[in-house]
Coordinates of C-alpha atoms in Angstrom, one line a residue:
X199 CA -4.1 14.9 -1.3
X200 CA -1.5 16.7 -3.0
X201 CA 2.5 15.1 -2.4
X202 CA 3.7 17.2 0.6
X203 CA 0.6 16.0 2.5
X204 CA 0.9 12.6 1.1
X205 CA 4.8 12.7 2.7
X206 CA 3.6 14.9 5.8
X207 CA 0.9 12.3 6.8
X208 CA 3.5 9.3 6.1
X209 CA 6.3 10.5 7.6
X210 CA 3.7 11.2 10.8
X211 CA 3.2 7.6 11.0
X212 CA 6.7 6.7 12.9
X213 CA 6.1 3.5 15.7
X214 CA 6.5 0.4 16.0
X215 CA 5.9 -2.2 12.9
X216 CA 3.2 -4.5 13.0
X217 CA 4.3 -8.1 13.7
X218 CA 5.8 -10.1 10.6
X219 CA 2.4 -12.4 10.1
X220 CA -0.1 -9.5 10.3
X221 CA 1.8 -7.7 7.6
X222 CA 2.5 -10.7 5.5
X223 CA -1.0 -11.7 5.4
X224 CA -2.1 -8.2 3.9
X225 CA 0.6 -8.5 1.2
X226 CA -0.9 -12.0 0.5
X227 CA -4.2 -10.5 0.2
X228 CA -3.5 -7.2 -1.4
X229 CA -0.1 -7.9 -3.6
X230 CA -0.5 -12.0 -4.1
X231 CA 2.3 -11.6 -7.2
X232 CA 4.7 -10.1 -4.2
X233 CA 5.4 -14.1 -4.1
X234 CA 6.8 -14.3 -7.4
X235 CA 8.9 -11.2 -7.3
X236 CA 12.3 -12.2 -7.1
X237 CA 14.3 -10.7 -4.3
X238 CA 17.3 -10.0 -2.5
X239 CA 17.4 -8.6 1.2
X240 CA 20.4 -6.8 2.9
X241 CA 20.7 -6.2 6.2
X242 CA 23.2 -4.9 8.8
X243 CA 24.9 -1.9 10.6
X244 CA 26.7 0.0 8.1
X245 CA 26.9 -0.7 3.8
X246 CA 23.5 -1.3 3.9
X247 CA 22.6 1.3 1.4
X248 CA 26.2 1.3 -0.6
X249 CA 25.6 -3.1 -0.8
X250 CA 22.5 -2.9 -2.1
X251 CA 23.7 0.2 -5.1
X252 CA 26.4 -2.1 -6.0
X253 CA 23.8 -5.5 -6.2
X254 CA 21.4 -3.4 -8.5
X255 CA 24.2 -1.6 -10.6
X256 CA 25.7 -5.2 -11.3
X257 CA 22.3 -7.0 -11.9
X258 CA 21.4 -3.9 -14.2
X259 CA 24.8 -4.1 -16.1
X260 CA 23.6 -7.8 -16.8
X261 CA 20.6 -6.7 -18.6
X262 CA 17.8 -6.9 -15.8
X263 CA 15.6 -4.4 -14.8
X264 CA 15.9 -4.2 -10.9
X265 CA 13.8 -2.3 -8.4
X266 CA 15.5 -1.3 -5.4
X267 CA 14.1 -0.2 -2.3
X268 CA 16.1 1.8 0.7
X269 CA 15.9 4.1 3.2
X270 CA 16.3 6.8 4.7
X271 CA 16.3 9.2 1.7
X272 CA 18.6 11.8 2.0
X273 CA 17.0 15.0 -0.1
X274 CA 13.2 13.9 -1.4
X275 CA 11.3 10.4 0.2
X276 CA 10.7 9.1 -3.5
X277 CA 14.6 8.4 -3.1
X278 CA 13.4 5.4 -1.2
X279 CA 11.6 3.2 -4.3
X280 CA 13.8 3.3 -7.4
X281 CA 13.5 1.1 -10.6
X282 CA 17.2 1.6 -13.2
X283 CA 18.1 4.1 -10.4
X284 CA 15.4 6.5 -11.3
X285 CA 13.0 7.0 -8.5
X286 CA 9.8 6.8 -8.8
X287 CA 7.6 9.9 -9.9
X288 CA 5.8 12.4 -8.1
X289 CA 2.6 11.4 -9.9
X290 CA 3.2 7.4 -9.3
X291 CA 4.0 7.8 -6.1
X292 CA 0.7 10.1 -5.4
X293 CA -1.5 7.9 -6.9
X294 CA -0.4 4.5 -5.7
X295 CA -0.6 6.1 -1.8
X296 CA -4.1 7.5 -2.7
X297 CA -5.0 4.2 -4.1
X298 CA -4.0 2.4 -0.8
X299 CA -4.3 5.3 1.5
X300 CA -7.5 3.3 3.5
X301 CA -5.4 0.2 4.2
X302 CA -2.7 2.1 5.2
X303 CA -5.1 3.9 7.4
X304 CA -7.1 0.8 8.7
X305 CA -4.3 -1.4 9.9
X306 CA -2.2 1.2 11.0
X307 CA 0.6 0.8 8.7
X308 CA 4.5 2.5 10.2
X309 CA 6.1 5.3 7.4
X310 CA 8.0 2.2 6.4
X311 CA 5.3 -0.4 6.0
X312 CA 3.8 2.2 3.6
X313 CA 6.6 2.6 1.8
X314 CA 7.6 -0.8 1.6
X315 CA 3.9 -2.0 0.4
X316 CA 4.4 1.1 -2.5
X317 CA 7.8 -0.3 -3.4
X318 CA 6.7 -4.0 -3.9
X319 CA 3.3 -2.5 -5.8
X320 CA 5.5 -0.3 -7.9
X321 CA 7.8 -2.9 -8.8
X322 CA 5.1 -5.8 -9.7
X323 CA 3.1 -2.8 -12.1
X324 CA 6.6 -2.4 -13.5
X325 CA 7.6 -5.7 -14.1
X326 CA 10.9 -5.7 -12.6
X327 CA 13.2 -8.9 -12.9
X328 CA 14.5 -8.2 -9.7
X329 CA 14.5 -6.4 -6.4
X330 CA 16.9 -5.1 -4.1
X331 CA 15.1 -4.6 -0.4
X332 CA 17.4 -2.7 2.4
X333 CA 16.3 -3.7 5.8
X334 CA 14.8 -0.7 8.0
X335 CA 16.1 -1.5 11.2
X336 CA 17.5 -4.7 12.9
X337 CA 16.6 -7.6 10.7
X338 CA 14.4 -10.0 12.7
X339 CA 11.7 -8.2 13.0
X340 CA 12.0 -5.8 10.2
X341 CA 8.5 -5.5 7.9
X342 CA 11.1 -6.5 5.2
X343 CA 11.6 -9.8 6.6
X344 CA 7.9 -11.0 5.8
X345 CA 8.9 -11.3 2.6
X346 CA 10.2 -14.6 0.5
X347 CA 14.1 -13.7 -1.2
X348 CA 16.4 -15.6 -3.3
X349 CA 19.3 -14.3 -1.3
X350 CA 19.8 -12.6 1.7
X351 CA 22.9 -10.7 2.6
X352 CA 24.0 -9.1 5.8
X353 CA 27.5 -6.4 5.6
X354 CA 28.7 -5.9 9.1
X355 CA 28.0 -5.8 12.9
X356 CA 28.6 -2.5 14.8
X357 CA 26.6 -1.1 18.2
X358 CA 23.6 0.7 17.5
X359 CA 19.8 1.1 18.0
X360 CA 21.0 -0.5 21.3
X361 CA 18.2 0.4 22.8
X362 CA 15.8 -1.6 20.6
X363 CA 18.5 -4.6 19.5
X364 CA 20.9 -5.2 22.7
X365 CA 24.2 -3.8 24.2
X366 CA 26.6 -5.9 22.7
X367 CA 28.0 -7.3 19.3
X368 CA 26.5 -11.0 19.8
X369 CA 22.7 -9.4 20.3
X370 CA 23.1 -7.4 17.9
X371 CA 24.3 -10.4 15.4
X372 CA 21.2 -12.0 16.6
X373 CA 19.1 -9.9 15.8
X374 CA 20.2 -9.3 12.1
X375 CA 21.1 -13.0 11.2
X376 CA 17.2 -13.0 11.9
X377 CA 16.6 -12.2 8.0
X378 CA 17.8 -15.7 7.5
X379 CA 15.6 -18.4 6.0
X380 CA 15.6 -22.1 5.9
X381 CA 17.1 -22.9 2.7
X382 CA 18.0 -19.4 1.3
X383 CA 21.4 -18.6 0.5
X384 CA 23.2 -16.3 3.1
X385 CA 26.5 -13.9 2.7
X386 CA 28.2 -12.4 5.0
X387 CA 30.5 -10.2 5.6
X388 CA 30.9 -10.1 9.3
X389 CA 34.3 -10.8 10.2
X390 CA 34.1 -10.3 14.3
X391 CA 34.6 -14.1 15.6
X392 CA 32.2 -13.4 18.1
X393 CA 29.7 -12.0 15.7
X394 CA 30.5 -14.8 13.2
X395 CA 29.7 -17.8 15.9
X396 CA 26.1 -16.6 16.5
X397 CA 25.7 -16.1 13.1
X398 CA 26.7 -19.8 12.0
X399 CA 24.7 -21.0 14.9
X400 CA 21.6 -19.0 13.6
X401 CA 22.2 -20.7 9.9
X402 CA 23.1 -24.3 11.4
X403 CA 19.3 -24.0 13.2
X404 CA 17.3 -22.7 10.4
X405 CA 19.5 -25.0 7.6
X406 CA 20.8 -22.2 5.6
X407 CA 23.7 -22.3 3.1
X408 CA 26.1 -19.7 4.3
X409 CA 28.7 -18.3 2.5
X410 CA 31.1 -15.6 4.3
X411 CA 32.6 -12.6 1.8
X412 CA 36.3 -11.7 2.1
X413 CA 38.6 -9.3 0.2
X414 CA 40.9 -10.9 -2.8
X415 CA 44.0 -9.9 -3.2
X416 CA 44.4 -6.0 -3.2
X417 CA 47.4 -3.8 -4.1
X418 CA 47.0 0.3 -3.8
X419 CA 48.8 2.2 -5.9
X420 CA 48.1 6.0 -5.0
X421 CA 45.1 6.5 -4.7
X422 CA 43.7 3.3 -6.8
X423 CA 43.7 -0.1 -5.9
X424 CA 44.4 -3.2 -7.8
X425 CA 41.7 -5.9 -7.0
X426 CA 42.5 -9.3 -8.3
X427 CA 39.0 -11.0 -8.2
X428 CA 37.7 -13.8 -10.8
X429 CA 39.3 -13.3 -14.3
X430 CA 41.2 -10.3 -14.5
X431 CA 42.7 -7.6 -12.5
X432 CA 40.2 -4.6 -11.5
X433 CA 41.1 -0.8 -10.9
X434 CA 39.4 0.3 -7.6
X435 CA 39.3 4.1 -7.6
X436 CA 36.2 4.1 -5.0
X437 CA 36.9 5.0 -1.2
X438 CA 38.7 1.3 0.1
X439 CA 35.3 0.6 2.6
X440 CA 33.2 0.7 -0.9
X441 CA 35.7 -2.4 -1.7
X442 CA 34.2 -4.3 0.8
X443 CA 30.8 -3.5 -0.4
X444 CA 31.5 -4.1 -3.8
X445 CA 33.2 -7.6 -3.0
X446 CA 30.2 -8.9 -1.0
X447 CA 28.0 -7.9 -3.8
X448 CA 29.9 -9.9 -6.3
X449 CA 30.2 -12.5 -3.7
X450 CA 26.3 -13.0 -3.4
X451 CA 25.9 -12.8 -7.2
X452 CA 28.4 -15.2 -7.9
X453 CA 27.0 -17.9 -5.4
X454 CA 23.3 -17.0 -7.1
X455 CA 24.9 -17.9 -10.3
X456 CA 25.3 -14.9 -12.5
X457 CA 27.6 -15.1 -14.6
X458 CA 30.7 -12.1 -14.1
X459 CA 32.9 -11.3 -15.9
X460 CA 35.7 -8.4 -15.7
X461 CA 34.1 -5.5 -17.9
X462 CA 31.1 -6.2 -16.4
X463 CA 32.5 -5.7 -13.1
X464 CA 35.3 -2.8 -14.0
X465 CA 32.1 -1.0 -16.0
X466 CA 30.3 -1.0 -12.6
X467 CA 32.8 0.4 -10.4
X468 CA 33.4 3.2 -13.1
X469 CA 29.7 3.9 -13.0
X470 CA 28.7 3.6 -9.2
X471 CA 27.9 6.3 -7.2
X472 CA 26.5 7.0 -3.9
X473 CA 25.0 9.9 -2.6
X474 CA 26.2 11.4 0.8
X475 CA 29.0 9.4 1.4
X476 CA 32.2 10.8 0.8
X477 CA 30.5 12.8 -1.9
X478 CA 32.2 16.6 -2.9
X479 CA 29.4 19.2 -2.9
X480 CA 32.0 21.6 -4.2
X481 CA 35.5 21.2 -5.3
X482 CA 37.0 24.6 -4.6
X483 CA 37.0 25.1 -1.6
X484 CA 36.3 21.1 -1.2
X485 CA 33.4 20.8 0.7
X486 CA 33.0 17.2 1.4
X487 CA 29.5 15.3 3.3
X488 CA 29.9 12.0 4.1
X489 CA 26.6 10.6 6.3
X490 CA 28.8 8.6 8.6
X491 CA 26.0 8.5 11.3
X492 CA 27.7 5.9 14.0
X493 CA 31.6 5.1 15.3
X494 CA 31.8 2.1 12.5
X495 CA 31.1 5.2 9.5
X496 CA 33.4 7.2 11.4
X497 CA 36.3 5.1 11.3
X498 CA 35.7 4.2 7.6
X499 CA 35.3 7.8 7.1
X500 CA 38.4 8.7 8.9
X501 CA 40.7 5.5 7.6
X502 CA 39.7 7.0 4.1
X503 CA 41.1 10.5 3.9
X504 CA 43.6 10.8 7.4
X505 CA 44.8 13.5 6.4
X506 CA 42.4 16.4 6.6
X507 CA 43.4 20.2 6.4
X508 CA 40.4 21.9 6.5
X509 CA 37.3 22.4 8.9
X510 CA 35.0 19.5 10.3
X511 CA 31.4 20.1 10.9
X512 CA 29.8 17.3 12.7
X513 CA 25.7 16.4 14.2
X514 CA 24.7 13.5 15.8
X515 CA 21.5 12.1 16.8
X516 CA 21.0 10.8 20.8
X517 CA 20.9 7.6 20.5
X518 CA 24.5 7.4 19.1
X519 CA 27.9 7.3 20.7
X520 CA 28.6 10.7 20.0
X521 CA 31.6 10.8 22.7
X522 CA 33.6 7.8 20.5
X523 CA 32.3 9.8 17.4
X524 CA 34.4 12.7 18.0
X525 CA 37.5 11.0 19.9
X526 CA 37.5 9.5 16.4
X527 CA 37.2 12.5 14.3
X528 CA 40.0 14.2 16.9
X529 CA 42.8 12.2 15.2
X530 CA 42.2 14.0 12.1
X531 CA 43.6 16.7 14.0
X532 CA 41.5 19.2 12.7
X533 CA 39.1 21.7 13.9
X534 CA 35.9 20.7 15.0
X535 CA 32.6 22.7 15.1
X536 CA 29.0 21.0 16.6
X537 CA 25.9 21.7 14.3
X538 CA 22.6 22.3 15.9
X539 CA 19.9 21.2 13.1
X540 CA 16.3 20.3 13.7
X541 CA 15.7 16.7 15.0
X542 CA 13.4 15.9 18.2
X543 CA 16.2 13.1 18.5
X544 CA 19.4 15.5 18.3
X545 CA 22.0 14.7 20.7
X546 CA 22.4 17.4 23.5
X547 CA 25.4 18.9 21.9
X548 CA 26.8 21.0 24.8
X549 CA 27.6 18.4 26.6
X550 CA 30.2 17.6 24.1
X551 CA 32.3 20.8 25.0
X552 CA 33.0 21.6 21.4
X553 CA 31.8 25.1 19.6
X554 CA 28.8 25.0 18.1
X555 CA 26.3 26.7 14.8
X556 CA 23.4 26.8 13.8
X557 CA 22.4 25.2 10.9
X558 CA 21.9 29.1 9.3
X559 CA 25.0 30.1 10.5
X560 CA 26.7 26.9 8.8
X561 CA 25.1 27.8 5.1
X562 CA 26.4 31.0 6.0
X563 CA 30.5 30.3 6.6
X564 CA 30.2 27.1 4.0
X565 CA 28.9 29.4 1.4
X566 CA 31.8 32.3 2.4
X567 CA 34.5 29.4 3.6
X568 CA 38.3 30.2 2.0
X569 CA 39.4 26.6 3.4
X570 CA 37.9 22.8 2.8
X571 CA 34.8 21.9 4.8
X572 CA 34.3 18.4 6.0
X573 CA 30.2 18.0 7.0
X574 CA 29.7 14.6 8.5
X575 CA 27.6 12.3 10.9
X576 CA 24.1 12.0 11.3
X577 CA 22.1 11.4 7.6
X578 CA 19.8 13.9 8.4
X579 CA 22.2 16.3 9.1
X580 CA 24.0 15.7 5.7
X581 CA 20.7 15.9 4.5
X582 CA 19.9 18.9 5.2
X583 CA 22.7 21.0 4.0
X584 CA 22.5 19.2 0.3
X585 CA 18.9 20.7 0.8
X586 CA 20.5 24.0 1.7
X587 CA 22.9 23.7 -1.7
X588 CA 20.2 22.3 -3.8
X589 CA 18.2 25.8 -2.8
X590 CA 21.7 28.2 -3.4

């Protein structure tokens, strides 16, 4: 099989995951060193992906060669394994599947059992020191959860997946302070009180040490902040919810026992970068994507530039709150055009009585546009019009 079939024939294999046991057992049998890979899981609603950038830039700056694992991708599915943030190969990534293309096959592994299993084999060949593993969705029963970690972290609580994880905050907590393990370290950085009380109750049952993460000091000067944290003062010139991600990194490090120290820690912010959040595909005319795919991106996304003159493009998937979404985006006060892209799970955008594009149409004024162009919401969407700049 050649690597679009390879992806074609994973990306097919979207369901339910197995349960945690039935999947553990196979990496016992298949991957027995998965047990002495060290790990660290992260888990929750939004920061997921920026959390665990910021734990494997850090552990990297500190001389260790870290895997890290997340999804979705946002332009090519390699994206998803990555060891010194290079992902892995074409060629790796074709043989590894083709080497355990029957097991997948056999058990009837999920797209993200596959590419979990292929993350864990890649780092072990590799010899990582460490590994960074994103949860997929929800935490309790997320195919990353089978898995032994020296730390596991969990960013926020927001609604979503609602369907699958429950209708309110405390469900939702629930289900995502299920990554926790009986004598693992935990950090947090949940700060709902109603959130926060399910979450100690899970730790007080299973006898974890819990740690919550909050922001130091911080002054903002322009459009920098000053961040007194540890043993100096650091200059913050990321977007301010990237503060919070960066903190709760440093937070679960620190209580792991690496040592930091402030160029360590100023080096990192001045290298991180994150793809498809707040990131400038062109600078003039700014056009800006930011894959702010639920109301708790959106307010970060809006909080962080408030005042936008320009256009706003925005797609949303169905199982979203897409009516909060835009009441959000409204206070921009700016205009605001719908984007119809191609998703079986694209929210019926005419019921949201805003003008809408195709996604042909939107390449088309983006790449003639006079004025800056804000493209924002669902991940996919965002996706797809890098793809469409990638191609120009």
């Amino acid at each position: 099989m050649n690597l679009q079939e390879i992806i074609q024939e994973m990306e097919s294999k979207k369901s339910r995951n197995m349960d945690l046991d039935s999947f553990r057992k196979i990496l016992d049998h298949e991957l027995p060193n998965h047990r002495k890979l060290s790990k660290i899981q992260v888990a929750g609603t939004n920061g997921k992906g920026s959390t665990s950038t910021w734990l494997s830039l850090l552990l990297e700056k500190s001389g260790l060669k870290v895997g890290l694992f997340t999804s979705p991708h946002l332009v090519v599915h390699n994206e998803r394994i990555q060891i010194q943030k290079k992902m892995i190969s074409d060629s790796d990534l074709e043989r590894l599947y083709d080497r355990y293309r029957s097991l997948f096959l056999e058990k009837g592994f999920t797209m993200f059992e596959m590419d979990l299993f292929l993350a864990l084999a890649y780092f072990l060949e590799n010899r990582v020191d460490i590994a960074i593993i994103e949860v997929g969705l929800g935490g309790r029963w997320d195919a990353s959860t089978a898995l032994d970690y020296r730390a596991t972290v969990l960013t926020n609580i927001g609604l979503e997946h609602t369907e699958i994880l429950g209708d309110t905050l405390e469900q939702i907590a629930y289900e995502k302070s299920g990554i926790f393990k009986t004598g693992v370290l935990a950090v947090c950085g949940v700060e709902q009180p109603e959130c926060q009380k399910v979450i100690d109750q899970t730790a007080r049952e299973r006898r974890v040490p819990l740690y919550y993460s909050y922001l130091p000091e911080v002054v903002q000067k322009g459009k920098r902040y000053f961040v007194y944290y540890l043993d100096g003062v650091l200059v913050f010139d990321q977007p301010y919810y990237q503060l919070k991600n960066f903190i709760l990194a440093c937070d679960t490090l620190y209580h792991l026992n690496f040592r930091l120290h402030y160029p360590l820690l100023q080096e990192t912010i001045d290298d991180f970068y994150f793809p498809g959040r707040c990131m400038p595909l062109r600078k003039r005319p700014l056009i800006l994507v930011d894959g702010a795919h639920n109301v708790h991106g959106i307010q970060a996304l809006v909080s962080t530039i408030k005042t936008w003159r320009g256009q706003i493009y925005f797609s949303v998937l169905k199982e979203k709150d897409a009516l909060h979404m835009i009441e959000l985006l409204k206070t921009l006060k700016a205009p605001i055009t719908l984007v119809n892209f191609e998703s079986d799970r694209l929210y019926p955008l005419k019921n949201l009585g805003l003008p809408i594009l195709s996604m042909d149409a939107l390449k088309k004024r983006l790449q003639e546009t006079h004025e800056p162009s804000l493209v924002c919401g669902s991940l996919y969407f965002v996706a797809e019009v890098m793809k469409q700049f990638n191609r120009s």
